[in-house]
Amino acid sequence: MADVVFELNGHEVVVPDGTSLLVALRETCGIRSAKDGCAPQGQCGCCTVWVDGEARVACVTPVSRVRGRSVTTLEGAGAAVADAWSERLCATGGSQCGFCTPGIIMRLAAPRRQGGLTKESVDQALLAHLCRCTGWQTIVEAALDPVDVSVKREHATTRAAIEGRTVQSVAPPVAMGNGGFAGDTYPTDAMVAVRSAAGTWHVHDSLVEARAAAGIVQGRRSTLGLNWPIEVPDESEFVRTLRTTWVEPAYLEPDAVWCQPGGRAVGPLVNGGAFGGKRSSWLADEARRLADENDRPIRIALTREDVVRLGAKRPPMAAGVRADGSGIVWLRRTEGAARFIAERFPTWTLHEVDVPGPLTSLDVRGAVWAELSALIASVSPPEERGDHVQSPEGADAWARIDDDGVEITVRCGDVLDHTVLRSYCIGAAHMALGWVRTEGIAVDAMGEIHDLTIRSFGVLRAVDMPPVAVHILDDSRPPVNGSDAVFAAVAAAAWRRDGFPSRWPASRE
Ligand code: FES
Ligand code: FES
């Protein structure tokens, strides 16, 4: 195959044919702003670049198609685009982990984009993208509203780390995709480890070789419907019951790790974004083992399908609550659940149930306590501010939902940075609405996952989101995570708003 010559950020480059544009950009040309969130599914928008000034998804564009054409990435888009947009997104909280952000900037700022930026046109443009963190609203605000980018934000990173539950920076470079993800920072002489569907590691000098050896086959969304694997044996003793299904955390950055022989692994939790979803990852140990075995630096590159197969899910459950707020929960057996429920919910009885399926973890955002908190809130009238939830750390959140949107009040100690806390609360509201209404993955009776594409997780799109208003109450206590309490409160309010359907997600089969 003849090499492909094209112009990249104003300079001619020559790359091998036979790959996607994204592989050529990242693996041959060293571009880091275009991210691989789902390649080759073409569904998350993280790899968006300009081809002759038009936004294009690079992971499904064969590199041969840009022969002789002009390709621009965020690195070459110029200060008027990169600096201005990253500062605006930072100023509204429209970028958290920053993995999705470069692609969104490239979409919204494309030179050949038709028409101006309006709420409707931005929502439409965002249909090509997914974001797990922000809940969209702050991205739309960055696109539409003039914001003061000069405000000094000393404590923004501290609040972001508290809310993201891992190290997280808040600065324009993060919004430009420079959050330091392990998939971007590996040593240039690192070998690549790719996992086959059977679970074998294939270690090669290049990503293309490793993927070919592993026989990577693109996952598809299945036609299998969701199932709710656990039932309430006798509903008659309860005021209200709830059954939940397998839920994918759906973070955008696929777990990536690199390690030197004898060294300490970098990743997968580098710049937040997973809300606990990556805490159970064992890839750091695996990268160290492979580096030692090969006596070379190793980077592990998971595909989206790998992430779905290997990553921890919310444990499915069935539960019933009595009028006094006590109840019984039948939970997919999950490490730590027995102790947690005994300590936090002493009037509840736990029955652990063995259900075949993927790994489940209490690390996933608010797992178990958010469900039980929503059940308990459901048997009392809402307070004036709405359904109230208190997190195990002592944060209070209230939420109510009406035709005008979602209204949240949160109190979680020293605010530190209003913009960041507000942004995380809006993101938590987005995640909660999706959880109650649309999020879930199909797992069959043998425990095999069938939904392997990022669009099949049911994450709400920008056009699906109602406006979210956030009221933040300051207090003198040390800061604690507030957005997890918001997540539970919004779930409780959405459940009430929808008439307490007995299964989540309620709006998807
Ligand atoms: S990586 Fe290209 S659309 Fe997701
Ligand atoms: S900021 Fe969008 S996925 Fe994290």
Coordinates of C-alpha atoms and ligand atoms in Angstrom, one line a residue:
M1 CA 0.0 0.0 0.0
A2 CA 1.3 3.4 -0.9
D3 CA 1.9 5.9 1.9
V4 CA -0.6 8.7 2.4
V5 CA 0.5 12.3 2.2
F6 CA -1.6 15.1 3.7
E7 CA -1.2 18.4 5.4
L8 CA -1.4 18.3 9.2
N9 CA -1.6 21.6 11.1
G10 CA 0.0 23.3 8.1
H11 CA 2.8 20.8 7.6
E12 CA 3.0 18.0 5.1
V13 CA 3.1 14.5 6.7
V14 CA 3.6 11.0 5.3
V15 CA 1.9 8.1 7.1
P16 CA 1.3 4.4 6.3
D17 CA -1.9 3.6 4.6
G18 CA -4.3 1.0 6.0
T19 CA -5.3 2.6 9.3
S20 CA -7.8 5.1 10.5
L21 CA -7.0 8.8 10.5
L22 CA -7.1 8.6 14.4
V23 CA -4.4 5.9 14.5
A24 CA -2.3 7.8 12.0
L25 CA -2.6 11.0 14.1
R26 CA -2.0 9.5 17.5
E27 CA 0.5 6.7 16.7
T28 CA 2.5 8.1 13.8
C29 CA 2.2 11.9 14.1
G30 CA 2.2 12.1 18.0
I31 CA -1.1 14.1 18.2
R32 CA -2.6 13.9 21.6
S33 CA -5.7 16.2 21.5
A34 CA -7.7 13.8 19.4
K35 CA -8.7 11.1 21.9
D36 CA -9.7 7.4 21.5
G37 CA -12.9 7.0 23.5
C38 CA -14.6 4.3 21.5
A39 CA -12.6 3.6 18.3
P40 CA -13.7 2.2 15.9
Q41 CA -17.3 2.7 17.0
G42 CA -17.4 6.3 15.9
Q43 CA -19.9 7.2 18.7
C44 CA -18.3 9.4 21.3
G45 CA -16.9 12.3 19.3
C46 CA -13.6 12.4 21.3
C47 CA -11.5 12.1 18.1
T48 CA -13.1 15.0 16.2
V49 CA -10.7 16.9 14.0
W50 CA -11.2 19.2 11.0
V51 CA -10.8 17.9 7.5
D52 CA -10.7 20.8 5.1
G53 CA -12.3 22.9 7.8
E54 CA -15.2 20.5 8.5
A55 CA -15.6 18.5 11.8
R56 CA -14.9 14.8 11.1
V57 CA -14.7 11.8 13.4
A58 CA -11.2 10.5 12.8
C59 CA -11.6 7.0 14.1
V60 CA -14.0 6.0 11.3
T61 CA -12.2 8.0 8.6
P62 CA -9.7 5.8 6.7
V63 CA -6.5 7.7 6.5
S64 CA -6.5 7.2 2.7
R65 CA -9.5 9.5 2.6
V66 CA -7.5 12.5 3.6
R67 CA -4.8 12.0 1.0
G68 CA -3.9 15.5 -0.3
R69 CA -6.3 17.2 2.1
S70 CA -5.8 19.5 5.1
V71 CA -6.3 18.1 8.6
T72 CA -6.3 20.3 11.7
T73 CA -6.3 19.2 15.3
L74 CA -6.7 21.3 18.3
E75 CA -2.8 21.7 18.4
G76 CA -3.0 23.5 15.1
A77 CA -6.3 25.3 15.4
G78 CA -4.7 28.5 16.6
A79 CA -5.0 30.5 19.8
A80 CA -8.3 32.1 18.8
V81 CA -9.8 28.6 19.0
A82 CA -7.8 26.6 21.5
D83 CA -7.0 29.3 24.1
A84 CA -10.4 31.1 23.9
W85 CA -12.5 27.9 24.1
S86 CA -10.4 26.2 26.8
E87 CA -10.6 29.3 28.9
R88 CA -14.3 29.7 28.5
L89 CA -14.9 26.1 29.3
C90 CA -12.8 26.4 32.3
A91 CA -14.7 29.5 33.4
T92 CA -18.1 27.8 33.3
G93 CA -16.9 24.4 34.6
G94 CA -17.7 22.9 31.1
S95 CA -14.6 20.7 31.2
Q96 CA -13.9 18.3 34.1
C97 CA -11.7 15.4 33.2
G98 CA -11.2 17.0 29.8
F99 CA -11.2 13.8 27.8
C100 CA -14.2 14.7 25.7
T101 CA -13.4 18.4 25.5
P102 CA -11.0 18.8 22.6
G103 CA -13.4 17.0 20.3
I104 CA -16.3 19.2 21.4
I105 CA -14.2 22.3 20.8
M106 CA -13.3 21.1 17.3
R107 CA -17.0 20.5 16.6
L108 CA -18.3 23.8 17.9
A109 CA -15.4 25.9 16.5
A110 CA -15.2 24.3 13.0
P111 CA -14.6 27.0 10.4
R112 CA -17.1 25.4 8.0
R113 CA -19.8 25.0 10.6
Q114 CA -23.1 26.2 9.3
G115 CA -25.0 29.0 11.2
G116 CA -24.4 30.7 14.5
L117 CA -24.3 29.3 18.0
T118 CA -27.7 29.1 19.6
K119 CA -28.9 26.8 22.4
E120 CA -30.6 24.6 19.9
S121 CA -27.7 24.5 17.4
V122 CA -25.2 23.7 20.2
D123 CA -27.4 20.9 21.6
Q124 CA -27.7 19.5 18.0
A125 CA -23.9 19.7 17.5
L126 CA -23.4 17.9 20.8
L127 CA -25.5 15.0 19.5
A128 CA -22.2 13.7 18.0
H129 CA -20.5 13.7 21.4
L130 CA -20.7 12.0 24.8
C131 CA -19.6 13.5 28.1
R132 CA -19.9 11.6 31.4
C133 CA -18.8 14.4 33.7
T134 CA -20.5 17.7 33.0
G135 CA -24.2 17.1 32.2
W136 CA -23.8 19.4 29.1
Q137 CA -25.3 22.6 30.5
T138 CA -22.0 24.2 31.4
I139 CA -20.6 23.4 27.9
V140 CA -23.6 25.1 26.4
E141 CA -23.0 28.1 28.7
A142 CA -19.4 28.3 27.6
A143 CA -20.5 28.3 23.9
L144 CA -23.2 31.0 24.4
D145 CA -22.5 33.2 27.3
P146 CA -19.7 35.7 27.7
V147 CA -17.8 34.7 30.9
D148 CA -15.2 36.4 33.0
V149 CA -12.1 34.3 32.4
S150 CA -9.9 36.4 34.6
V151 CA -11.3 35.2 37.9
K152 CA -8.6 33.6 40.0
R153 CA -9.6 30.1 41.0
E154 CA -7.2 29.0 43.8
H155 CA -9.2 26.3 45.2
A156 CA -10.9 24.9 42.1
T157 CA -8.6 21.9 41.9
T158 CA -9.2 21.0 45.5
R159 CA -12.9 21.0 45.0
A160 CA -12.6 19.1 41.8
A161 CA -10.5 16.4 43.4
I162 CA -13.1 16.1 46.3
E163 CA -16.0 15.8 43.8
G164 CA -14.1 13.5 41.3
R165 CA -12.7 11.4 44.1
T166 CA -9.3 11.4 42.5
V167 CA -6.6 13.9 41.5
Q168 CA -8.1 16.4 39.1
S169 CA -6.7 19.7 37.7
V170 CA -8.8 22.6 36.7
A171 CA -7.0 24.7 34.1
P172 CA -7.3 25.6 30.4
P173 CA -4.6 23.0 29.4
V174 CA -6.9 20.3 30.8
A175 CA -9.7 21.4 28.6
M176 CA -7.3 21.2 25.6
G177 CA -6.9 17.5 26.4
N178 CA -3.7 17.8 28.4
G179 CA -4.9 16.2 31.6
G180 CA -1.9 13.9 31.6
F181 CA -3.8 10.7 30.6
A182 CA -1.6 7.6 30.6
G183 CA -2.6 7.0 27.0
D184 CA -1.0 10.3 26.1
T185 CA 2.1 10.3 28.3
Y186 CA 3.7 6.8 27.8
P187 CA 7.4 6.6 26.9
T188 CA 8.1 6.6 23.2
D189 CA 9.8 3.2 23.4
A190 CA 6.9 1.6 25.2
M191 CA 5.5 -1.7 23.8
V192 CA 1.8 -1.9 23.5
A193 CA -0.3 -4.6 25.3
V194 CA -3.7 -5.3 23.9
R195 CA -6.1 -7.9 25.3
S196 CA -8.0 -10.4 23.2
A197 CA -11.6 -11.2 23.9
A198 CA -10.4 -14.4 25.4
G199 CA -8.3 -12.5 27.9
T200 CA -4.8 -13.0 26.5
W201 CA -2.4 -10.1 26.4
H202 CA -0.7 -9.5 23.0
V203 CA 2.4 -7.4 23.4
H204 CA 3.9 -5.7 20.3
D205 CA 5.9 -2.7 19.3
S206 CA 3.0 -0.9 17.8
L207 CA -0.7 -0.5 18.5
V208 CA -1.6 -1.7 15.0
E209 CA 0.4 -4.9 15.4
A210 CA -0.9 -5.6 18.9
R211 CA -4.6 -5.1 17.8
A212 CA -4.1 -7.3 14.8
A213 CA -2.6 -10.0 16.9
A214 CA -5.3 -9.8 19.5
G215 CA -7.9 -10.1 16.7
I216 CA -9.9 -7.1 17.9
V217 CA -13.5 -7.3 16.6
Q218 CA -15.8 -4.4 17.0
G219 CA -18.5 -4.7 19.6
R220 CA -22.1 -4.1 18.6
R221 CA -25.2 -3.0 20.4
S222 CA -27.3 -6.1 20.9
T223 CA -30.9 -6.6 20.3
L224 CA -31.2 -8.3 23.7
G225 CA -33.3 -6.1 26.0
L226 CA -32.3 -5.1 29.5
N227 CA -33.1 -7.5 32.3
W228 CA -33.6 -7.0 36.0
P229 CA -32.0 -10.1 37.4
I230 CA -33.3 -10.0 41.0
E231 CA -36.9 -9.9 42.2
V232 CA -38.7 -8.9 45.4
P233 CA -40.0 -12.3 46.6
D234 CA -43.1 -10.9 48.3
E235 CA -44.1 -7.3 47.6
S236 CA -47.0 -7.2 50.0
E237 CA -45.1 -6.1 53.1
F238 CA -43.7 -3.0 51.4
V239 CA -45.0 0.5 50.6
R240 CA -42.7 0.6 47.6
T241 CA -40.4 -1.7 45.7
L242 CA -37.5 -1.1 43.2
R243 CA -35.5 -3.3 40.9
T244 CA -32.4 -2.2 39.2
T245 CA -30.2 -3.6 36.4
W246 CA -26.6 -3.6 35.4
V247 CA -25.3 -0.1 34.8
E248 CA -22.1 0.8 33.1
P249 CA -20.2 3.7 34.7
A250 CA -19.6 5.0 31.1
Y251 CA -16.6 7.1 31.8
L252 CA -15.1 8.4 28.5
E253 CA -11.4 7.7 28.9
P254 CA -10.9 4.0 28.4
D255 CA -8.6 2.7 31.2
A256 CA -5.0 3.3 30.1
V257 CA -1.8 2.5 32.1
W258 CA 1.9 2.5 31.4
C259 CA 4.8 1.2 33.5
Q260 CA 8.6 1.0 33.3
P261 CA 10.2 -2.4 34.3
G262 CA 10.5 -2.3 38.0
G263 CA 8.7 1.0 38.1
R264 CA 5.4 2.3 39.4
A265 CA 2.5 2.3 37.0
V266 CA 0.9 5.6 35.7
G267 CA -2.8 5.4 35.4
P268 CA -5.6 4.6 35.1
L269 CA -6.8 7.3 37.5
V270 CA -4.9 10.3 36.3
N271 CA -7.4 13.1 35.9
G272 CA -10.7 12.1 37.4
G273 CA -13.8 11.4 35.4
A274 CA -14.6 8.0 36.6
F275 CA -16.5 8.8 39.8
G276 CA -15.2 5.7 41.4
G277 CA -15.7 3.5 38.4
K278 CA -12.0 2.9 37.8
R279 CA -11.1 2.2 41.5
S280 CA -11.4 -1.6 41.1
S281 CA -9.0 -1.6 38.1
W282 CA -6.2 -4.2 38.3
L283 CA -4.4 -2.9 35.2
A284 CA -1.6 -1.1 37.1
D285 CA -0.4 -4.5 38.5
E286 CA -0.8 -6.0 35.1
A287 CA 1.3 -3.3 33.4
R288 CA 4.0 -3.8 36.0
R289 CA 4.0 -7.5 35.4
L290 CA 4.2 -7.2 31.6
A291 CA 6.9 -4.6 31.8
D292 CA 9.0 -6.8 34.1
E293 CA 8.3 -9.8 31.9
N294 CA 9.4 -8.0 28.7
D295 CA 12.0 -5.8 30.3
R296 CA 10.6 -2.9 28.4
P297 CA 8.2 -0.1 29.2
I298 CA 4.6 -1.3 28.6
R299 CA 1.4 0.7 27.9
I300 CA -1.9 -1.1 28.2
A301 CA -4.5 0.2 25.8
L302 CA -8.0 -1.0 26.5
T303 CA -10.7 -0.7 23.8
R304 CA -14.2 0.4 24.7
E305 CA -15.3 -3.3 24.5
D306 CA -12.6 -4.2 27.0
V307 CA -13.7 -1.5 29.4
V308 CA -17.3 -2.8 29.3
R309 CA -16.2 -6.4 29.8
L310 CA -13.6 -5.7 32.6
G311 CA -14.9 -2.6 34.4
A312 CA -17.0 -2.7 37.6
K313 CA -20.7 -2.0 37.4
R314 CA -23.3 -0.9 39.9
P315 CA -24.6 -4.0 41.6
P316 CA -28.2 -4.9 40.5
M317 CA -30.7 -5.2 43.3
A318 CA -34.3 -5.6 44.3
A319 CA -35.5 -3.8 47.4
G320 CA -38.6 -2.9 49.3
V321 CA -39.2 -0.1 51.8
R322 CA -41.7 0.0 54.6
A323 CA -43.6 3.1 55.8
D324 CA -41.1 3.6 58.6
G325 CA -38.1 3.7 56.2
S326 CA -36.9 0.2 57.1
G327 CA -36.7 -2.4 54.4
I328 CA -35.1 -5.4 52.8
V329 CA -32.6 -5.4 49.9
W330 CA -31.7 -8.4 47.8
L331 CA -28.3 -7.4 46.2
R332 CA -26.0 -9.0 43.7
R333 CA -23.2 -10.3 46.0
T334 CA -20.7 -7.4 46.2
E335 CA -17.6 -7.1 48.4
G336 CA -18.2 -4.8 51.4
A337 CA -21.9 -4.6 51.0
A338 CA -22.8 -6.5 54.2
R339 CA -20.7 -4.3 56.5
F340 CA -21.7 -1.1 54.7
I341 CA -25.4 -1.8 55.1
A342 CA -25.1 -3.0 58.7
E343 CA -23.3 0.3 59.6
R344 CA -25.2 2.8 57.5
F345 CA -28.7 1.3 57.3
P346 CA -29.2 -0.7 60.5
T347 CA -33.0 -1.0 60.0
W348 CA -32.4 -2.8 56.7
T349 CA -31.9 -6.5 56.1
L350 CA -29.5 -7.6 53.3
H351 CA -29.8 -10.8 51.3
E352 CA -26.9 -11.3 49.0
V353 CA -27.8 -13.1 45.7
D354 CA -25.4 -14.9 43.4
V355 CA -26.1 -13.6 39.9
P356 CA -23.8 -14.4 36.9
G357 CA -22.5 -11.2 35.4
P358 CA -19.6 -8.7 35.4
L359 CA -17.7 -7.4 38.4
T360 CA -19.7 -5.1 40.7
S361 CA -18.3 -2.7 43.2
L362 CA -19.5 -0.3 45.9
D363 CA -16.9 2.1 44.5
V364 CA -19.3 3.1 41.7
R365 CA -20.9 6.4 42.5
G366 CA -23.2 6.1 45.5
A367 CA -23.7 2.4 44.9
V368 CA -26.3 1.0 47.3
W369 CA -26.6 4.0 49.6
A370 CA -28.1 6.1 46.7
E371 CA -30.7 3.4 46.0
L372 CA -31.6 3.0 49.6
S373 CA -31.7 6.7 50.2
A374 CA -34.1 7.2 47.3
L375 CA -36.3 4.4 48.7
I376 CA -36.3 5.9 52.1
A377 CA -37.1 9.4 50.7
S378 CA -40.0 8.0 48.7
V379 CA -42.0 7.1 51.8
S380 CA -42.0 10.7 53.2
P381 CA -43.4 13.9 51.6
P382 CA -40.6 15.9 50.1
E383 CA -39.2 18.9 52.1
E384 CA -39.7 22.4 50.8
R385 CA -36.5 22.2 48.8
G386 CA -37.4 18.7 47.5
D387 CA -36.3 15.2 48.3
H388 CA -33.5 15.2 50.8
V389 CA -30.5 12.9 51.0
Q390 CA -27.6 12.9 53.4
S391 CA -24.4 11.2 52.2
P392 CA -22.3 9.0 54.4
E393 CA -19.8 11.8 54.6
G394 CA -22.4 14.3 55.9
A395 CA -23.3 16.3 52.7
D396 CA -26.9 17.3 52.3
A397 CA -28.7 17.6 49.0
W398 CA -32.2 18.4 48.0
A399 CA -33.7 18.1 44.6
R400 CA -37.1 18.7 43.0
I401 CA -38.2 18.4 39.4
D402 CA -41.0 20.1 37.6
D403 CA -41.9 21.3 34.1
D404 CA -39.2 24.0 34.4
G405 CA -36.4 21.6 35.1
V406 CA -34.3 20.4 38.0
E407 CA -33.7 22.5 41.1
I408 CA -30.9 21.4 43.4
T409 CA -29.7 22.6 46.8
V410 CA -26.5 21.3 48.3
R411 CA -24.5 21.8 51.5
C412 CA -21.1 20.2 51.6
G413 CA -18.9 22.3 53.8
D414 CA -16.5 25.0 52.6
V415 CA -17.6 25.6 48.9
L416 CA -13.9 26.3 47.8
D417 CA -15.0 27.0 44.2
H418 CA -18.6 27.8 43.3
T419 CA -18.1 27.1 39.6
V420 CA -16.5 23.7 40.0
L421 CA -19.0 22.6 42.6
R422 CA -21.9 23.7 40.5
S423 CA -20.5 22.0 37.5
Y424 CA -20.2 18.7 39.4
C425 CA -23.7 19.0 40.7
I426 CA -25.1 19.5 37.2
G427 CA -23.1 16.5 36.0
A428 CA -24.4 14.4 38.9
A429 CA -28.0 15.5 38.0
H430 CA -27.4 14.3 34.5
M431 CA -26.1 11.0 35.7
A432 CA -29.0 10.5 38.1
L433 CA -31.6 11.3 35.5
G434 CA -30.0 8.8 33.1
W435 CA -29.7 6.2 35.8
V436 CA -33.4 6.4 36.7
R437 CA -34.7 6.7 33.1
T438 CA -32.4 5.3 30.5
E439 CA -29.0 3.8 31.6
G440 CA -28.4 0.1 31.6
I441 CA -26.6 -2.6 29.7
A442 CA -27.9 -6.0 28.5
V443 CA -26.5 -9.0 30.4
D444 CA -27.8 -12.4 29.6
A445 CA -28.7 -15.2 32.0
M446 CA -25.2 -16.7 31.7
G447 CA -23.7 -13.3 32.7
E448 CA -22.4 -12.3 29.3
I449 CA -22.5 -8.6 28.5
H450 CA -24.2 -7.9 25.1
D451 CA -24.1 -4.1 24.9
L452 CA -20.5 -3.2 24.1
T453 CA -20.9 0.1 22.3
I454 CA -20.7 3.4 24.1
R455 CA -24.1 4.6 22.8
S456 CA -25.8 1.5 24.1
F457 CA -25.2 2.5 27.7
G458 CA -28.2 5.0 27.6
V459 CA -26.3 8.2 28.6
L460 CA -28.6 11.2 28.2
R461 CA -27.7 13.5 25.3
A462 CA -27.6 17.3 25.5
V463 CA -31.0 17.5 23.9
D464 CA -32.5 15.3 26.6
M465 CA -31.4 17.4 29.5
P466 CA -33.7 19.8 31.3
P467 CA -32.3 23.0 32.7
V468 CA -30.6 22.5 36.1
A469 CA -30.5 25.3 38.8
V470 CA -28.1 24.8 41.6
H471 CA -28.2 26.5 45.0
I472 CA -25.1 26.1 47.1
L473 CA -25.3 26.6 50.9
D474 CA -22.0 27.5 52.5
D475 CA -21.1 26.3 55.9
S476 CA -18.0 26.3 58.1
R477 CA -17.3 22.6 58.1
P478 CA -14.4 21.2 56.1
P479 CA -15.4 20.4 52.5
V480 CA -16.8 17.0 51.7
N481 CA -18.0 15.6 48.4
G482 CA -21.4 17.1 47.6
S483 CA -22.2 15.8 44.1
D484 CA -22.7 12.2 45.2
A485 CA -25.5 13.5 47.5
V486 CA -26.9 15.5 44.6
F487 CA -26.8 12.3 42.5
A488 CA -28.9 10.4 45.1
A489 CA -31.3 13.4 45.7
V490 CA -31.9 13.9 42.0
A491 CA -32.5 10.1 41.5
A492 CA -35.1 10.3 44.4
A493 CA -36.8 13.4 42.8
A494 CA -36.8 11.8 39.3
W495 CA -38.4 8.7 40.7
R496 CA -41.1 10.7 42.4
R497 CA -41.6 12.8 39.3
D498 CA -42.1 9.7 37.2
G499 CA -44.6 8.2 39.6
F500 CA -42.3 5.7 41.3
P501 CA -42.0 3.0 38.6
S502 CA -40.8 -0.3 40.1
R503 CA -37.8 -0.7 37.7
W504 CA -34.9 1.5 36.8
P505 CA -34.2 2.5 34.1
A506 CA -37.9 3.2 33.6
S507 CA -37.9 4.6 30.1
R508 CA -36.0 1.9 28.2
E509 CA -36.7 -1.7 27.5
Ligands
FES1 S1 -13.1 7.6 19.3 FE1 -13.9 8.3 17.5 S2 -16.0 8.7 17.9 FE2 -15.2 7.7 19.8
FES2 S1 -15.4 16.3 30.8 FE1 -16.5 15.2 29.4 S2 -16.1 13.2 29.8 FE2 -15.1 14.2 31.3

